[in-house]
mmCIF file of C-alpha atoms in Angstrom:
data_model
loop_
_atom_site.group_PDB
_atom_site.id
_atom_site.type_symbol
_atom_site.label_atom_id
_atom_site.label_comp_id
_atom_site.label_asym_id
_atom_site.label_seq_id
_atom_site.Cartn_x
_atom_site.Cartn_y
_atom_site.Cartn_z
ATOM 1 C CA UNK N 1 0.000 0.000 0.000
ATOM 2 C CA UNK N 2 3.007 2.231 0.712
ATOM 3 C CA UNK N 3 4.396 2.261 -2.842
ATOM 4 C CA UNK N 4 0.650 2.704 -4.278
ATOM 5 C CA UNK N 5 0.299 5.839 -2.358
ATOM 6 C CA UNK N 6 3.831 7.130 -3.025
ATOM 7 C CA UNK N 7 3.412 6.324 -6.761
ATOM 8 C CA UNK N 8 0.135 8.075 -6.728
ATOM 9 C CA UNK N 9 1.476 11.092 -5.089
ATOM 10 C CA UNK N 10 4.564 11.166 -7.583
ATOM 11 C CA UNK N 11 1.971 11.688 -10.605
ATOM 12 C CA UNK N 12 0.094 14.516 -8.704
ATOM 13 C CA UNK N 13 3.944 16.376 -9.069
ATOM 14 C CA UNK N 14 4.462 14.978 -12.448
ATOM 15 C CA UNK N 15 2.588 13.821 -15.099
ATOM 16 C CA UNK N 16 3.390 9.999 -15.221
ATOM 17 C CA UNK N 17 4.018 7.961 -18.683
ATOM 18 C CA UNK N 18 1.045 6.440 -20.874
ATOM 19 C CA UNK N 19 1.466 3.627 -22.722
ATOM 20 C CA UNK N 20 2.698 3.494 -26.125
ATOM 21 C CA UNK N 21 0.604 -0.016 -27.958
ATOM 22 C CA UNK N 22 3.276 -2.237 -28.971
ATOM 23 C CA UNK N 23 4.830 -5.784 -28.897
ATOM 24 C CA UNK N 24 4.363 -8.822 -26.636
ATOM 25 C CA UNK N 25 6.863 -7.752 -23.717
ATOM 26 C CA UNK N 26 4.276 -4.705 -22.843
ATOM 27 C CA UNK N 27 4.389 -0.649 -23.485
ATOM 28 C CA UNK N 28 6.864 1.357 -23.076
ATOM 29 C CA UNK N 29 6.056 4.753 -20.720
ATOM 30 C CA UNK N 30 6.534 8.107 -22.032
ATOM 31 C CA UNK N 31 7.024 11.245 -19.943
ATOM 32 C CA UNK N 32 4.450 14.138 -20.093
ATOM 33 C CA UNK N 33 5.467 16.122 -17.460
ATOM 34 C CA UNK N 34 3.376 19.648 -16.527
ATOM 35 C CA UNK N 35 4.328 22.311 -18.532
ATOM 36 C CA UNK N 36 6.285 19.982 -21.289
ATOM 37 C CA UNK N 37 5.927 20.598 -25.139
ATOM 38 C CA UNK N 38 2.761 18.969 -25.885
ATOM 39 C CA UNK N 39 2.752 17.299 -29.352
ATOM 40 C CA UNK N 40 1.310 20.440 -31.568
ATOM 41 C CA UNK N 41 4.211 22.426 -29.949
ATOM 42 C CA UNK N 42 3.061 24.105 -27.578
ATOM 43 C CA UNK N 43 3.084 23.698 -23.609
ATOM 44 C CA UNK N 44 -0.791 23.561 -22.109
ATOM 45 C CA UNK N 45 -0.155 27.009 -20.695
ATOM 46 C CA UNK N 46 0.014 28.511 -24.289
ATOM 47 C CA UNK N 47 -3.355 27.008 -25.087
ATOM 48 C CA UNK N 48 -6.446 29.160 -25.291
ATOM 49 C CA UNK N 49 -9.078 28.174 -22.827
ATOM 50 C CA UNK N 50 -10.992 26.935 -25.375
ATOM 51 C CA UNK N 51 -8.250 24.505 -26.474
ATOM 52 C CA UNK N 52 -7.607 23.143 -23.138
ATOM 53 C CA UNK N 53 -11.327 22.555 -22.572
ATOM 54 C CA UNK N 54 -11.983 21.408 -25.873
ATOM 55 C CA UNK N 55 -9.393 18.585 -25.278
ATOM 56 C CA UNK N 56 -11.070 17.275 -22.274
ATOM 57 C CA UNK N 57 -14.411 16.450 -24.159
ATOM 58 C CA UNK N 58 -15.013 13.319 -26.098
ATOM 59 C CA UNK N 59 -17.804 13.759 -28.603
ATOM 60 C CA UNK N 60 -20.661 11.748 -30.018
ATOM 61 C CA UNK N 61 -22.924 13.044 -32.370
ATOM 62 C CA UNK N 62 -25.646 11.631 -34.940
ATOM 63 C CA UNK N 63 -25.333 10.038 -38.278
ATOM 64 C CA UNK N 64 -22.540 8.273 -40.743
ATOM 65 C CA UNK N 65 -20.647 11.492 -41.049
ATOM 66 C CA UNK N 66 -19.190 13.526 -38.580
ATOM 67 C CA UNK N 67 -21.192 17.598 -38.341
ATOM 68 C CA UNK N 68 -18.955 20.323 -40.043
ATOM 69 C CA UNK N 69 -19.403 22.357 -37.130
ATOM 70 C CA UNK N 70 -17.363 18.872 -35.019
ATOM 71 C CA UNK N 71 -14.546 19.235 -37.848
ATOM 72 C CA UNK N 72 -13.963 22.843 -37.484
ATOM 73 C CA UNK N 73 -13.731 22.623 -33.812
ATOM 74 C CA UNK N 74 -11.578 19.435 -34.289
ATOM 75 C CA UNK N 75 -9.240 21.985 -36.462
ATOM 76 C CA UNK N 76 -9.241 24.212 -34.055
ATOM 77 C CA UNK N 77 -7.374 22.267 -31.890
ATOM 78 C CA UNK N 78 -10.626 22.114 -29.376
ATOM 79 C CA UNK N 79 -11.467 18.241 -29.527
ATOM 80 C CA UNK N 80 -10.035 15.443 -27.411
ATOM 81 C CA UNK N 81 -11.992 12.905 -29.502
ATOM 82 C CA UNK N 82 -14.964 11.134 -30.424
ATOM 83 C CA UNK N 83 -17.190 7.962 -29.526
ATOM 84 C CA UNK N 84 -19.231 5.892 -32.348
ATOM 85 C CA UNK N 85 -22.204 3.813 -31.832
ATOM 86 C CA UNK N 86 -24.382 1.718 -33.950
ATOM 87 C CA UNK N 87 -26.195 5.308 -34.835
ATOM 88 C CA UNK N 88 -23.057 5.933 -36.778
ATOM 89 C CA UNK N 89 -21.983 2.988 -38.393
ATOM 90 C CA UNK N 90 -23.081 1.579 -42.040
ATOM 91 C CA UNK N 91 -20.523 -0.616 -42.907
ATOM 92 C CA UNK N 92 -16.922 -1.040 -42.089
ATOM 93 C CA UNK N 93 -16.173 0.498 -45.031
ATOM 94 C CA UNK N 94 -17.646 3.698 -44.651
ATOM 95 C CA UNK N 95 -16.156 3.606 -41.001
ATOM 96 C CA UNK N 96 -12.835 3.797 -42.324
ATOM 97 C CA UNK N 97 -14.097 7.300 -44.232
ATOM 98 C CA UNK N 98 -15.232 8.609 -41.176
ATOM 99 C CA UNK N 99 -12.813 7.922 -38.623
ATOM 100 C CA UNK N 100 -9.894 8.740 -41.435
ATOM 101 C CA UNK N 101 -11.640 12.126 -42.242
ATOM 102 C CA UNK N 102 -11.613 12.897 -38.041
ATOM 103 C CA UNK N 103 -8.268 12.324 -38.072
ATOM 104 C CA UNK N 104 -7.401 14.822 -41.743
ATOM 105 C CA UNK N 105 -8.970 17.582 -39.656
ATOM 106 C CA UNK N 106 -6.624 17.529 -36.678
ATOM 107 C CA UNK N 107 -4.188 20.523 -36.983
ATOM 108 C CA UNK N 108 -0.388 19.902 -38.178
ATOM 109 C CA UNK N 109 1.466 17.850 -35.255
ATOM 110 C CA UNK N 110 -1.392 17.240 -33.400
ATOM 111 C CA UNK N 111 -1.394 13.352 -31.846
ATOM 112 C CA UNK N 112 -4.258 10.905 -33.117
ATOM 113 C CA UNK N 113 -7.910 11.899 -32.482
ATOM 114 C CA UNK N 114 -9.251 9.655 -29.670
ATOM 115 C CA UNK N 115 -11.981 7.360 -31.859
ATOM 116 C CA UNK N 116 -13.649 5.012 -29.050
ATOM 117 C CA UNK N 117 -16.585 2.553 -28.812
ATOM 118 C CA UNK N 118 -17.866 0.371 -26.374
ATOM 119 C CA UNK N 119 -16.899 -3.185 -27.745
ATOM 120 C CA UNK N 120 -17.377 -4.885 -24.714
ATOM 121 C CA UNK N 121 -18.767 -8.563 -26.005
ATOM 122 C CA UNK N 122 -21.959 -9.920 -25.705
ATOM 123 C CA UNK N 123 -25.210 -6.952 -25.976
ATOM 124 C CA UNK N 124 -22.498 -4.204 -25.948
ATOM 125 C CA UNK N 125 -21.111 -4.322 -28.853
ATOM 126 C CA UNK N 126 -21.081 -1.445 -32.184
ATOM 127 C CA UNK N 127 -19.525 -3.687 -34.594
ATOM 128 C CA UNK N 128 -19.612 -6.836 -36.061
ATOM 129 C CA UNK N 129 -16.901 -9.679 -35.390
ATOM 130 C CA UNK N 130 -14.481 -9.612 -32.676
ATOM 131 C CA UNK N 131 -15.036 -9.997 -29.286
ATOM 132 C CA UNK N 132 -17.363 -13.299 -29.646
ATOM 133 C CA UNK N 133 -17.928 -14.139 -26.510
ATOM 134 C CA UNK N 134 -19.296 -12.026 -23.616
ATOM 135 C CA UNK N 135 -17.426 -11.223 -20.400
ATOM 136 C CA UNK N 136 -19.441 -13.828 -18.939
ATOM 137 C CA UNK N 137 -18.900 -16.473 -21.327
ATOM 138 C CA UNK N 138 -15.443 -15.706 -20.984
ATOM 139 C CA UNK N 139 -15.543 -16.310 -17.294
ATOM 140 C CA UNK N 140 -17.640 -19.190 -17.343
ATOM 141 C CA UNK N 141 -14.404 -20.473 -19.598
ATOM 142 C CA UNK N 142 -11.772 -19.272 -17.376
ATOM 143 C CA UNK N 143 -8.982 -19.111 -19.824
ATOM 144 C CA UNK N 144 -6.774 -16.246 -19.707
ATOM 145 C CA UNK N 145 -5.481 -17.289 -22.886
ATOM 146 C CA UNK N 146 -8.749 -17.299 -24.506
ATOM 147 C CA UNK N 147 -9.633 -13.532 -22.754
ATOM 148 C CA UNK N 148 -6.344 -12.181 -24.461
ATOM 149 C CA UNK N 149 -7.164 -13.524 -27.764
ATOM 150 C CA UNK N 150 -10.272 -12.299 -27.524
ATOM 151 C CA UNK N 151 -9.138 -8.787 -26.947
ATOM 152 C CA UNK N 152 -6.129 -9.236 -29.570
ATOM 153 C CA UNK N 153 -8.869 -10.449 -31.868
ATOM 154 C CA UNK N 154 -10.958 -7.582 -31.094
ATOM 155 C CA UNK N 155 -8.386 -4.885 -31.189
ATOM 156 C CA UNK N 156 -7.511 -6.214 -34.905
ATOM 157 C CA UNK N 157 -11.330 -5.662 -35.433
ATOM 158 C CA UNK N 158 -11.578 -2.123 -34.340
ATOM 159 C CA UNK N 159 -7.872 -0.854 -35.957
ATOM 160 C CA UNK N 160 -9.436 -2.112 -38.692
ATOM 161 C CA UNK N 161 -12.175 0.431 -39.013
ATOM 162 C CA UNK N 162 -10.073 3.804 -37.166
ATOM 163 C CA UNK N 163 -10.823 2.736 -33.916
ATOM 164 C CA UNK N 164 -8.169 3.462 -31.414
ATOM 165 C CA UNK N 165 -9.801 3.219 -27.688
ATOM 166 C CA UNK N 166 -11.854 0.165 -26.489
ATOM 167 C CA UNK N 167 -14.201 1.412 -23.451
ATOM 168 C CA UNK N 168 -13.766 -1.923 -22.062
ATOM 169 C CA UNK N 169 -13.070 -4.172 -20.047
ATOM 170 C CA UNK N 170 -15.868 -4.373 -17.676
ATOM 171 C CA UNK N 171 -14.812 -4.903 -14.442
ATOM 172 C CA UNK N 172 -17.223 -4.812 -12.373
ATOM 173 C CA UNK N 173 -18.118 -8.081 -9.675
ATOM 174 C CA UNK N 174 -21.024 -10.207 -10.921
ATOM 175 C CA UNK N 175 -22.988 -10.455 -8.150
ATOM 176 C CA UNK N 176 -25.978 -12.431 -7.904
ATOM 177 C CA UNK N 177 -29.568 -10.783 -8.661
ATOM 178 C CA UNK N 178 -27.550 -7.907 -9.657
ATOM 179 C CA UNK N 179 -27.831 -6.092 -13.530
ATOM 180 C CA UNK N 180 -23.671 -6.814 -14.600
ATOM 181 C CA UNK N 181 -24.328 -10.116 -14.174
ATOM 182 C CA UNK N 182 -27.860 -10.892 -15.573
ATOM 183 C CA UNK N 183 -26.944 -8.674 -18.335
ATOM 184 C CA UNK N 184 -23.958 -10.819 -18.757
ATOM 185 C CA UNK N 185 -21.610 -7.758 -19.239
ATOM 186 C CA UNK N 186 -19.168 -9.392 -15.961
ATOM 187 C CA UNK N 187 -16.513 -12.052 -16.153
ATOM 188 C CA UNK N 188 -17.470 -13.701 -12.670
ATOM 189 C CA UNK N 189 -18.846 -13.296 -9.182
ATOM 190 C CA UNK N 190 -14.726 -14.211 -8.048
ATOM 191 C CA UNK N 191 -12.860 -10.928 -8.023
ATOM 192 C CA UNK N 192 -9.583 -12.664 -8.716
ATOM 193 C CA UNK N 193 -11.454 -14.042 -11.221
ATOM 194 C CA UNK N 194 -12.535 -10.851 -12.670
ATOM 195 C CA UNK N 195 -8.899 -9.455 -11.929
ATOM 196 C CA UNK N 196 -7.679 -12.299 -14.015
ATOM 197 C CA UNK N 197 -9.407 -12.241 -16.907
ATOM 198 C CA UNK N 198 -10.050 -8.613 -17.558
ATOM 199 C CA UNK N 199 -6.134 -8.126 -17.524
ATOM 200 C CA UNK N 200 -5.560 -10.669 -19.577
ATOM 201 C CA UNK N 201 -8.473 -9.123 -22.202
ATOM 202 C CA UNK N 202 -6.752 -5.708 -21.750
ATOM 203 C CA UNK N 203 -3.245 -6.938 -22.829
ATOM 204 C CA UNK N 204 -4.594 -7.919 -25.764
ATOM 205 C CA UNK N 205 -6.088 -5.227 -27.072
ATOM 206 C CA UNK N 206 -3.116 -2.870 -26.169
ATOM 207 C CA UNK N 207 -0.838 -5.758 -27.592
ATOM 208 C CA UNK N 208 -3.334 -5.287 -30.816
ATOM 209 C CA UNK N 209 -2.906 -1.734 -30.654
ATOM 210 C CA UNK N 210 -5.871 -0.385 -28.950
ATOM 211 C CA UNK N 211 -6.247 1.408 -25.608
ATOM 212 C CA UNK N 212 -8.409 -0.727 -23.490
ATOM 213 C CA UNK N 213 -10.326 1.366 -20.325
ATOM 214 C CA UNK N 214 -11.317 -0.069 -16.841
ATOM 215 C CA UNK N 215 -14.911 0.394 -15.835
ATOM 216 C CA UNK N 216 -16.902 1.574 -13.954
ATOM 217 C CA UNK N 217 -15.170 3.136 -10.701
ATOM 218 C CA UNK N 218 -15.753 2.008 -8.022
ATOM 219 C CA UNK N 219 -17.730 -0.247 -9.428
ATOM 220 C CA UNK N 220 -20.993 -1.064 -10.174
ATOM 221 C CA UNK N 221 -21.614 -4.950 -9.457
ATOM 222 C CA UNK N 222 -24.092 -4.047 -6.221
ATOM 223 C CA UNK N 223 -26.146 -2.239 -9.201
ATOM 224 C CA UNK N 224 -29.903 -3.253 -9.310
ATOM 225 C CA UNK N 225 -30.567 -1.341 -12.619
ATOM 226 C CA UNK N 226 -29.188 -0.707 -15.980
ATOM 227 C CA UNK N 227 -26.863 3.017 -14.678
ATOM 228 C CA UNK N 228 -28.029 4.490 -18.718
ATOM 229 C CA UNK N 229 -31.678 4.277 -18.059
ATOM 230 C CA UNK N 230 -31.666 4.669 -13.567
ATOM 231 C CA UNK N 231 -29.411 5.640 -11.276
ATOM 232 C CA UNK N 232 -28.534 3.183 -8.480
ATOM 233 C CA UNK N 233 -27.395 3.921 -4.690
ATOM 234 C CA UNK N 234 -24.621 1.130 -4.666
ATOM 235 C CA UNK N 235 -25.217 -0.077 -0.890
ATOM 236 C CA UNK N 236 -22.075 -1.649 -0.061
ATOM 237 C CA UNK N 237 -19.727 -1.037 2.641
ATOM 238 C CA UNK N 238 -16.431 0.896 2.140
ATOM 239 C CA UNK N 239 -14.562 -2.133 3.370
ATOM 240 C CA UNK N 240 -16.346 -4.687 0.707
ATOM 241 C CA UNK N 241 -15.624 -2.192 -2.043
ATOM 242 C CA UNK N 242 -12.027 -1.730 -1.218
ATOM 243 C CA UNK N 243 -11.849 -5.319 -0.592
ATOM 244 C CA UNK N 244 -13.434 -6.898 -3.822
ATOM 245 C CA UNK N 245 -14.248 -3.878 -6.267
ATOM 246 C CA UNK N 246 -10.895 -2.595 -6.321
ATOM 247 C CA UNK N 247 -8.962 -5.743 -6.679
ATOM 248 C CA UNK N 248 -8.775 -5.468 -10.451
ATOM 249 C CA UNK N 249 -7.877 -1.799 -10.786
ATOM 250 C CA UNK N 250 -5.529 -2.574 -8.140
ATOM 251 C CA UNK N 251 -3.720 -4.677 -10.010
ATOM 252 C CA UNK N 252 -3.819 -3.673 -13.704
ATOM 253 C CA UNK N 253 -2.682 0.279 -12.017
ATOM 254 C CA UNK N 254 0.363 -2.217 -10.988
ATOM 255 C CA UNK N 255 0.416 -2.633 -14.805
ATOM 256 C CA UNK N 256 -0.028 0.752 -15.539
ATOM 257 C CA UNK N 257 -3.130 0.464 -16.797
ATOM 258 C CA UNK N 258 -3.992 3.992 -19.237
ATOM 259 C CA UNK N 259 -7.912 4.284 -18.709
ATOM 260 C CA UNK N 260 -10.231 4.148 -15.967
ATOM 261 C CA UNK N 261 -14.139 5.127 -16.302
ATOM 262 C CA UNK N 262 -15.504 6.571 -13.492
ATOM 263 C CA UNK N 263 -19.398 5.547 -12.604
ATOM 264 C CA UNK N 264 -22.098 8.323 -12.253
ATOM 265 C CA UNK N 265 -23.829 5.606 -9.714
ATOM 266 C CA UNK N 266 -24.258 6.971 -5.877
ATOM 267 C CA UNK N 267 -22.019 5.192 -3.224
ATOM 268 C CA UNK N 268 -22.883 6.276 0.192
ATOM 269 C CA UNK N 269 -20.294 4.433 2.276
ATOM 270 C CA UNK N 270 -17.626 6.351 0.188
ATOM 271 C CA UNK N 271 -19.478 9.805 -0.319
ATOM 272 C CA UNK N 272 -22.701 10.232 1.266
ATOM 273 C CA UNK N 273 -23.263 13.890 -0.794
ATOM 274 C CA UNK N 274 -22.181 13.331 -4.538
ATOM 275 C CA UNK N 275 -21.870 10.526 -6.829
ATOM 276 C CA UNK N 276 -18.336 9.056 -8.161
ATOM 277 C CA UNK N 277 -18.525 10.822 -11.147
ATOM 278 C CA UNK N 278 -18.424 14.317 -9.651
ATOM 279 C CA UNK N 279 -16.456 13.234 -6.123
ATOM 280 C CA UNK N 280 -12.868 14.317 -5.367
ATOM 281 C CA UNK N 281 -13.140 12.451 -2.392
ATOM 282 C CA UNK N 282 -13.343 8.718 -4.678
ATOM 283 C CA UNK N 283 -12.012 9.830 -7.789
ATOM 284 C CA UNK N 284 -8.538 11.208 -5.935
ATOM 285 C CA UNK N 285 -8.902 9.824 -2.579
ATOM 286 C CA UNK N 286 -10.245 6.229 -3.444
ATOM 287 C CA UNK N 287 -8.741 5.925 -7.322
ATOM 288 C CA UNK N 288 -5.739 8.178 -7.176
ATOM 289 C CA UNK N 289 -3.938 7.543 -3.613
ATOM 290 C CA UNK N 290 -5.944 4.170 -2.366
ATOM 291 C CA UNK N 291 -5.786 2.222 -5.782
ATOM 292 C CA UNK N 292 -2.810 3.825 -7.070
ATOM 293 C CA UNK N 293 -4.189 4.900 -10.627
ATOM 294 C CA UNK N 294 -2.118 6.837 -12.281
ATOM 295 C CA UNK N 295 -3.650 7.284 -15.902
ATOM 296 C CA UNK N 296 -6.615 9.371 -17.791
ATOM 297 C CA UNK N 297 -9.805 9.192 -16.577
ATOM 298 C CA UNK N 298 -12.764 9.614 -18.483
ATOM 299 C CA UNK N 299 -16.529 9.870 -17.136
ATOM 300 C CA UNK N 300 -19.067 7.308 -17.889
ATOM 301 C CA UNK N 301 -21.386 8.938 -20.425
ATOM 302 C CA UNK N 302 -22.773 12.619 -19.092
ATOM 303 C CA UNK N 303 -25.649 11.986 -20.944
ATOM 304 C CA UNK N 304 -27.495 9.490 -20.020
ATOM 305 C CA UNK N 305 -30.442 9.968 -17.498
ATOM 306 C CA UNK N 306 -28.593 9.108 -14.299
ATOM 307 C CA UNK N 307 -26.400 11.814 -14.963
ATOM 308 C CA UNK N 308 -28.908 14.433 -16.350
ATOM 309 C CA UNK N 309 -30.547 14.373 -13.248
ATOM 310 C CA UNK N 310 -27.361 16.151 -11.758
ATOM 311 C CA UNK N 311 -27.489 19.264 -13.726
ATOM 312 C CA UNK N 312 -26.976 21.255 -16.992
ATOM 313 C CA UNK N 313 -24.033 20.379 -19.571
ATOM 314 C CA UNK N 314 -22.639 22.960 -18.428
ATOM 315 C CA UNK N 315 -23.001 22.055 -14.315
ATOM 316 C CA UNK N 316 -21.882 18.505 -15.256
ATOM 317 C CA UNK N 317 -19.064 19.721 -17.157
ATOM 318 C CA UNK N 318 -17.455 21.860 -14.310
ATOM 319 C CA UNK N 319 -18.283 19.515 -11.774
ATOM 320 C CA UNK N 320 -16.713 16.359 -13.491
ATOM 321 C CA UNK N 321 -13.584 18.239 -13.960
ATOM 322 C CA UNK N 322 -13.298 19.594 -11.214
ATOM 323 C CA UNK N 323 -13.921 16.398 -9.076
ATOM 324 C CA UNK N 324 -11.064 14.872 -10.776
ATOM 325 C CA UNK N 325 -11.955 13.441 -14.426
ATOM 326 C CA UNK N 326 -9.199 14.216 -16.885
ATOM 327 C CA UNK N 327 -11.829 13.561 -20.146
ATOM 328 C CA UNK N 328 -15.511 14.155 -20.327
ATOM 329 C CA UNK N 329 -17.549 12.208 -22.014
ATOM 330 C CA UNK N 330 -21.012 13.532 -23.470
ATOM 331 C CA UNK N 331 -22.418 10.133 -25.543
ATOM 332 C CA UNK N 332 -25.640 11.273 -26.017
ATOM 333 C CA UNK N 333 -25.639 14.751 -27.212
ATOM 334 C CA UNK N 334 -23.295 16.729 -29.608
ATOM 335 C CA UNK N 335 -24.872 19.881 -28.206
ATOM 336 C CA UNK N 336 -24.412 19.110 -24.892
ATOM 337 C CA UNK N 337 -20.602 18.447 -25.092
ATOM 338 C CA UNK N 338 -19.857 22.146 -26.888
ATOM 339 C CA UNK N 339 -21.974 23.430 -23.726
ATOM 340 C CA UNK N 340 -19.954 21.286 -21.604
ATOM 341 C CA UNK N 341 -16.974 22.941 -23.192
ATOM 342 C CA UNK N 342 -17.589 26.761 -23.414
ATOM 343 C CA UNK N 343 -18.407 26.514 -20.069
ATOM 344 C CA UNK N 344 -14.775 24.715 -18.847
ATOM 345 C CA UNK N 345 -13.132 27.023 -20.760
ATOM 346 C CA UNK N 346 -14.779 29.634 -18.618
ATOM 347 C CA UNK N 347 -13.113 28.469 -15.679
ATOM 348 C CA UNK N 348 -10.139 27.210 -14.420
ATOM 349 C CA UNK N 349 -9.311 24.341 -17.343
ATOM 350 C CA UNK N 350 -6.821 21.852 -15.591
ATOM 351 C CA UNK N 351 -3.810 22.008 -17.735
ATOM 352 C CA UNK N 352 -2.083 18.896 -15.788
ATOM 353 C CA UNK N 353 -5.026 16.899 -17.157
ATOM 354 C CA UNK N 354 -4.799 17.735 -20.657
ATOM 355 C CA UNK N 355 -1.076 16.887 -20.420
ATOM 356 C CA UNK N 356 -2.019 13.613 -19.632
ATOM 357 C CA UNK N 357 -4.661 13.213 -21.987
ATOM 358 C CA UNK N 358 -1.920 14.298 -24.556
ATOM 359 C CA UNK N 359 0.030 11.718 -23.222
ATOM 360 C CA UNK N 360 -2.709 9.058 -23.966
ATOM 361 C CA UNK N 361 -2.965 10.501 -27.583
ATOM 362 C CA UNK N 362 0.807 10.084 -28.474
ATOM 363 C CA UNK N 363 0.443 6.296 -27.747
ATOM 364 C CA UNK N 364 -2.790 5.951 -29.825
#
C-alpha cells in the first residue's frame, strides 16, 4: 500500500508515462510532465481556454458522417476525440471514411484523435466480429489465454475500421440478482477471477494496438438497474468495495493500466453527498492515492439519465472536472458536449489533465 500511495502522489507532481501499444513484452512509458511541449508544440499554458477545454471532451454526435461544425472545432485544436455507436456505423467500409476524415482535420502535429466505442462482447457491442464471446462467457471459460485472444482479436477488429480506444473491459463483480451479471456484461462473481481475466483481455487489445479502459469506478456490481436508463445507490460497505471492487484496478494500475471510467452511480459508504462521477473524495482519494491509478480518466457517459438528473451540460461539465476526471464524455448529445466545453473554458481548465490526456494521444 506504501508504494501505491507514493506512486500516486509522484503523478500529482508529475505527469506519469502512458502507454505506447506495442509488442508482446508490454508498453513502453513516455514522460508528459506539466508544462512539457505537448505534441502540436506548444506547452498547455500557451493554449487558449478553449483549447484546453476542448481537449477534455469526447464527442458523439448523430449520423454516418461527422457535423462540419465537429470538424472545425476538431481543427481548431478544441477536440479530445470522439465515440461511435451503432447510430453511426453503415458498414466497415464507410467507417474507415469517417474515422480517417476525423483524423485529416486535426491541426499539423497534433497526436491521433481519440476514436472510441464500447466493444465490450456480448449486448455491448457497435460492430460486427471480434469480441465473440461475452465477459461472462469468458468467465464461465476461465482461460486467460482465450480472454487475451479475444481482446487481440478484437483490437484487430476495431484498428481495422479507425478505432483506437476500447471502453472496455468491464470490471465490475457479478454479483448475484444484480444487472452486470444478468446482463452478462461481468466475467465472474470471483474478483480474482474478474482481476484475471479482464487483464488478460486488456493486454490484448493494447498488444493489438488499442487502448483498453477499466470500468466503472468504483464499481458497479451491487447495481440493481441498468446506470443508462436509472441511477442506483450502490449499498455496499467501504470495506467490501475496497476489498473486492478494487482488486482489479488494483492490479492492472500495478500494470499501468492507461484508462479508468468513473461511474455516475451513488455510493454512500464512500461519499454520502455526490456521486463518483463528480467526487474528489473517490475519484482522488479512493482511485488516485488508495488504488494507485495513475492514468486518464474519463466519465461514464454525461448523458445518459442518471447523470442528467445532476445538472446542466454545463453544471456537469465543471463539476466532473473539477472532481477529478481528466476527459468528459457527453455520448448522447453533440450539443451538450460544446456546452460542456464553453463553459470549462470559462473556468479554471486543468492544464495537468490535458497533459495527460496528450500523453494518452501520443500512444494511440
Amino acid at each position: 500500500m506504501r508504494a501505491r500511495l507514493a506512486a500516486a502522489a509522484l503523478a500529482a507532481l508529475a505527469l506519469l508515462a502512458l502507454l505506447a501499444a506495442s509488442g508482446a513484452g508490454g508498453p513502453e512509458p513516455r514522460a508528459a510532465a506539466q508544462g512539457a511541449a505537448a505534441p502540436d508544440g506548444r506547452t498547455p499554458e500557451q493554449r487558449t481556454p478553449a483549447q484546453l477545454a476542448g481537449q477534455r471532451i469526447v464527442f458523439g454526435f448523430n449520423g454516418t458522417e461527422a457535423p462540419r461544425s465537429l470538424l472545425r472545432r476538431i481543427r481548431r485544436g478544441e477536440a479530445a476525440g470522439v465515440i461511435l455507436f451503432a447510430r453511426n456505423i453503415r458498414s466497415r467500409a464507410q467507417v474507415r471514411r469517417l474515422t480517417g476524415s476525423l483524423q485529416r482535420w486535426r491541426p499539423p502535429g497534433d497526436p491521433p484523435l481519440i476514436v472510441s466505442v464500447d466493444q465490450e462482447g456480448g449486448i455491448v457491442k457497435r460492430l460486427a466480429g471480434a469480441p465473440r464471446r461475452s465477459a461472462a462467457e469468458l468467465g464461465r471459460a476461465g482461460s486467460p489465454r482465450l480472454a487475451y485472444d479475444e481482446g487481440r482479436n478484437t483490437a484487430r477488429n476495431l484498428r481495422g475500421v479507425g478505432v483506437n480506444v476500447n471502453f472496455a473491459p468491464v470490471v465490475d463483480i457479478g454479483r448475484p440478482g444484480r444487472i452486470m451479471r444478468a446482463q452478462g456484461r461481468a466475467f465472474s462473481s470471483s474478483p480474482a477471477r474478474v482481476t484475471r481475466l479482464a487483464a488478460a483481455f486488456a493486454d490484448g487489445l493494447r498488444d493489438g494496438g488499442v487502448i483498453p479502459c477499466a470500468k466503472h469506478f468504483p464499481g458497479l456490481g451491487g447495481a440493481r438497474h441498468d446506470q443508462d436508463r436509472r441511477n442506483n445507490a450502490i449499498a455496499l460497505s467501504a470495506e467490501r468495495l475496497r476489498a473486492e471492487d478494487y482488486a482489479p484496478y488494483e492490479h492492472m494500475a500495478e500494470q499501468r493500466l492507461e484508462m479508468v471510467m468513473t461511474s455516475t452511480a451513488d455510493y454512500p459508504a464512500l461519499d454520502p453527498d455526490r456521486p463518483a462521477v463528480f467526487s474528489q473524495r473517490i475519484l482522488v482519494g479512493e482511485l488516485r492515492e488508495r488504488v494507485g491509478f495513475s492514468g486518464v480518466t474519463v466519465t461514464d457517459s454525461l448523458g445518459t439519465q442518471s447523470a442528467t438528473r445532476l445538472g446542466s451540460p454545463e453544471a456537469r461539465a465543471v463539476r466532473a472536472a473539477r472532481a477529478g476526471n481528466d476527459l468528459l464524455l457527453f455520448a448522447s448529445d453533440y450539443r451538450a458536449g460544446v456546452r460542456g466545453a464553453e463553459a470549462l473554458a470559462e473556468r479554471d481548465p486543468a492544464p495537468e489533465a490535458t497533459a495527460r490526456v496528450d500523453a494518452l494521444r501520443q500512444g494511440l
